[in-house]
XYZ file of C-alpha atoms in Angstrom:
246
model
C 74.258 97.670 81.707
C 74.270 99.971 85.211
C 70.883 99.012 85.789
C 71.599 94.982 85.571
C 74.861 95.319 87.598
C 73.734 97.939 90.043
C 72.601 95.762 92.886
C 74.635 92.424 92.058
C 76.836 90.668 94.143
C 79.924 90.198 91.454
C 79.850 94.503 91.384
C 80.300 94.349 94.993
C 83.167 92.026 94.923
C 85.068 93.958 91.896
C 84.626 97.398 93.915
C 85.526 95.766 97.426
C 88.549 94.251 95.138
C 89.754 97.465 94.058
C 89.503 99.192 97.583
C 91.337 96.494 98.926
C 94.330 97.080 96.176
C 94.354 100.583 97.362
C 94.411 99.673 101.089
C 94.449 102.290 103.931
C 95.289 105.160 101.556
C 92.640 104.886 99.651
C 89.562 106.441 99.422
C 86.225 104.223 100.231
C 84.414 103.283 96.520
C 81.514 101.147 97.762
C 78.534 103.435 97.803
C 74.793 102.572 96.938
C 74.113 103.278 92.913
C 77.656 102.807 91.929
C 79.278 100.484 89.415
C 81.922 99.462 88.224
C 82.100 99.544 84.016
C 85.668 98.844 83.346
C 89.172 99.008 84.397
C 92.597 99.110 82.456
C 96.665 100.205 81.747
C 96.449 103.450 80.193
C 100.019 105.308 79.557
C 99.672 108.808 81.198
C 102.325 111.421 79.855
C 104.141 112.477 82.720
C 107.024 115.374 83.069
C 109.970 112.897 82.849
C 108.498 110.571 81.030
C 105.367 108.276 80.417
C 104.236 106.365 82.848
C 101.389 103.194 83.430
C 98.692 103.904 85.330
C 95.859 102.046 86.363
C 92.303 103.624 85.581
C 88.590 102.856 86.746
C 85.646 103.726 85.019
C 82.510 104.155 87.278
C 79.289 105.038 86.702
C 80.090 108.511 88.013
C 83.722 108.677 88.710
C 87.182 107.937 87.151
C 90.079 106.870 89.429
C 93.148 106.033 88.598
C 96.408 105.425 90.518
C 100.134 104.249 90.602
C 100.879 100.615 90.292
C 102.715 98.640 92.484
C 101.906 95.106 91.795
C 99.314 94.865 88.995
C 96.258 93.345 90.274
C 97.672 93.387 93.899
C 98.301 96.666 95.008
C 97.889 100.132 94.050
C 98.792 103.795 95.365
C 98.208 107.720 94.826
C 94.490 107.111 94.268
C 93.338 110.149 92.088
C 89.224 110.452 91.878
C 87.471 112.656 89.600
C 83.547 112.669 88.991
C 82.666 112.018 85.895
C 80.372 115.142 85.331
C 83.118 117.578 86.144
C 85.262 115.463 82.510
C 85.504 116.254 79.055
C 87.800 114.330 76.496
C 89.855 115.661 73.890
C 90.837 113.492 70.969
C 94.446 113.744 70.063
C 96.895 113.198 66.947
C 99.309 110.439 67.208
C 102.868 110.713 67.376
C 105.716 108.514 67.081
C 105.323 106.881 70.518
C 102.094 107.243 71.853
C 98.934 106.031 70.090
C 95.386 106.296 70.276
C 95.980 109.312 72.774
C 93.245 112.151 74.578
C 93.233 114.552 76.641
C 91.276 114.058 80.067
C 90.198 117.684 81.025
C 88.289 119.170 84.328
C 88.675 122.660 85.700
C 91.344 121.528 88.011
C 93.721 119.720 85.931
C 93.930 118.298 82.298
C 96.590 115.372 81.206
C 97.194 113.195 78.418
C 96.869 109.471 78.271
C 97.251 106.821 75.698
C 96.020 103.233 74.834
C 98.217 102.505 72.579
C 98.405 98.305 72.046
C 100.659 96.537 74.107
C 104.232 95.683 72.612
C 105.666 93.807 75.275
C 104.036 90.410 76.677
C 104.910 88.559 79.057
C 107.200 85.548 78.501
C 105.926 82.105 79.733
C 108.687 81.079 82.120
C 110.180 77.465 81.119
C 110.545 75.481 84.403
C 113.411 75.519 86.722
C 113.370 71.456 86.239
C 113.427 71.875 82.450
C 117.249 72.028 82.252
C 120.026 71.481 84.144
C 122.238 74.129 82.685
C 122.033 77.839 81.521
C 120.292 77.908 78.292
C 122.385 80.503 77.134
C 126.103 79.588 77.980
C 125.168 75.996 77.325
C 128.043 75.813 79.670
C 127.152 76.757 83.613
C 125.679 73.865 85.374
C 122.900 74.673 87.928
C 123.159 73.620 91.788
C 122.272 74.481 95.292
C 125.071 76.964 95.347
C 124.634 78.128 91.875
C 121.201 79.899 91.244
C 118.730 79.828 88.241
C 117.569 82.966 87.085
C 114.308 83.512 84.650
C 114.696 86.210 81.648
C 111.886 88.047 81.502
C 111.793 88.985 78.156
C 112.488 85.249 76.760
C 111.346 83.013 79.845
C 114.988 81.465 79.456
C 116.422 79.325 82.759
C 119.840 81.116 82.975
C 122.588 81.723 85.069
C 123.772 84.874 86.951
C 126.567 85.514 84.363
C 124.664 85.478 81.851
C 121.912 87.442 83.327
C 123.647 90.451 85.084
C 121.668 93.218 83.178
C 118.351 95.028 83.431
C 115.767 96.637 81.084
C 112.864 98.725 81.970
C 109.716 97.361 80.430
C 106.654 99.057 81.682
C 103.934 97.769 80.413
C 105.569 94.413 82.525
C 106.478 96.380 85.722
C 107.317 100.030 86.788
C 111.268 98.726 87.723
C 114.036 97.583 85.355
C 113.626 93.502 84.932
C 116.046 91.126 84.599
C 117.090 89.978 81.244
C 119.688 87.669 79.385
C 122.520 89.030 78.021
C 120.773 88.397 74.517
C 117.520 90.145 75.116
C 119.760 93.176 76.589
C 121.288 93.541 73.598
C 118.205 93.035 71.423
C 116.628 95.588 73.712
C 119.187 98.512 73.405
C 119.112 97.977 69.972
C 115.474 98.768 69.913
C 115.826 101.773 72.354
C 118.206 103.223 70.319
C 115.965 102.971 67.099
C 112.892 104.405 68.873
C 115.349 107.328 69.696
C 116.881 108.005 66.719
C 112.735 108.377 65.225
C 111.879 110.880 68.391
C 114.971 112.918 67.393
C 113.445 113.062 63.697
C 110.036 113.287 65.178
C 107.944 116.174 63.641
C 106.769 119.203 64.974
C 103.382 118.138 65.643
C 104.876 115.462 67.866
C 106.227 118.045 70.602
C 104.330 118.278 73.637
C 101.214 120.129 73.479
C 100.555 123.809 74.238
C 98.643 125.088 77.179
C 98.794 122.033 79.543
C 101.362 120.866 82.066
C 101.892 117.176 81.779
C 103.109 116.634 85.396
C 99.561 117.414 86.358
C 100.969 118.428 89.370
C 100.247 114.707 90.983
C 102.530 112.184 90.908
C 104.452 112.439 87.246
C 107.530 113.119 89.072
C 107.354 110.444 91.889
C 110.022 107.776 91.787
C 109.094 103.874 90.979
C 112.289 102.531 92.218
C 110.617 101.459 95.871
C 108.257 99.714 93.813
C 107.611 96.032 94.470
C 107.780 93.492 91.736
C 105.956 90.206 92.015
C 105.384 87.931 89.529
C 101.770 86.512 89.606
C 101.230 83.117 90.778
C 99.249 81.842 88.274
C 102.212 82.495 85.855
C 102.034 80.134 82.680
C 104.873 78.516 82.159
C 106.546 76.965 78.653
C 105.229 73.968 77.145
C 106.431 72.062 74.013
C 107.740 69.416 72.676
C 110.612 71.050 70.925
C 113.934 69.496 72.723
C 115.660 72.250 74.915
C 118.883 71.922 73.214
C 117.090 73.935 70.335
C 116.906 77.244 72.388
C 120.755 77.184 73.240
C 122.466 80.068 71.455
């Protein structure tokens, strides 16, 4: 695979795209013989909480960073030569699946590739309804704005979408959700926390490594930007909108 891609235009374009996403704060990545083999989001276990991080696997490097806008902007670039990396498979916990420790002589940290349970909801177009799809009372106008619930994609009024909820696989910032989805998400969170409190001893943090890894684990994500991609898929169906009113 490396021999096939090494001198191709597509490989050069992919590496240039990664450099562009990290911007001036990142290191140059395009060197002769380097091939980008894959990329993806992994969950990195940090001191305060697990956080999504973007990872890029090259034929000679492992590069990762903080997601500001997925596929648009990354920060806090870290570069690890592959010849310094060893992997150790770890047991699953109640919260994290498919875990392993990335170990080097300078630092070690744990990541997981749990299958996503959160998916971006297709947004219902603004023009599809003139009233809030939750309360069915508020009529939209120039002064009464439409909003979208990031969980269900419904068009809702401000009164029916006062809450925000953190969905890490969608954004590093809490996102606007409708009142109904907020109640459901809070119930799920409470259930998860109850399971966590009953976790087995083997679910405790590993002895012998600092989950902070001394880099970006304690940095606040509140100043990160939020942007929905221009190619967001919209809801299409023959089902009448009245069937969605609750």
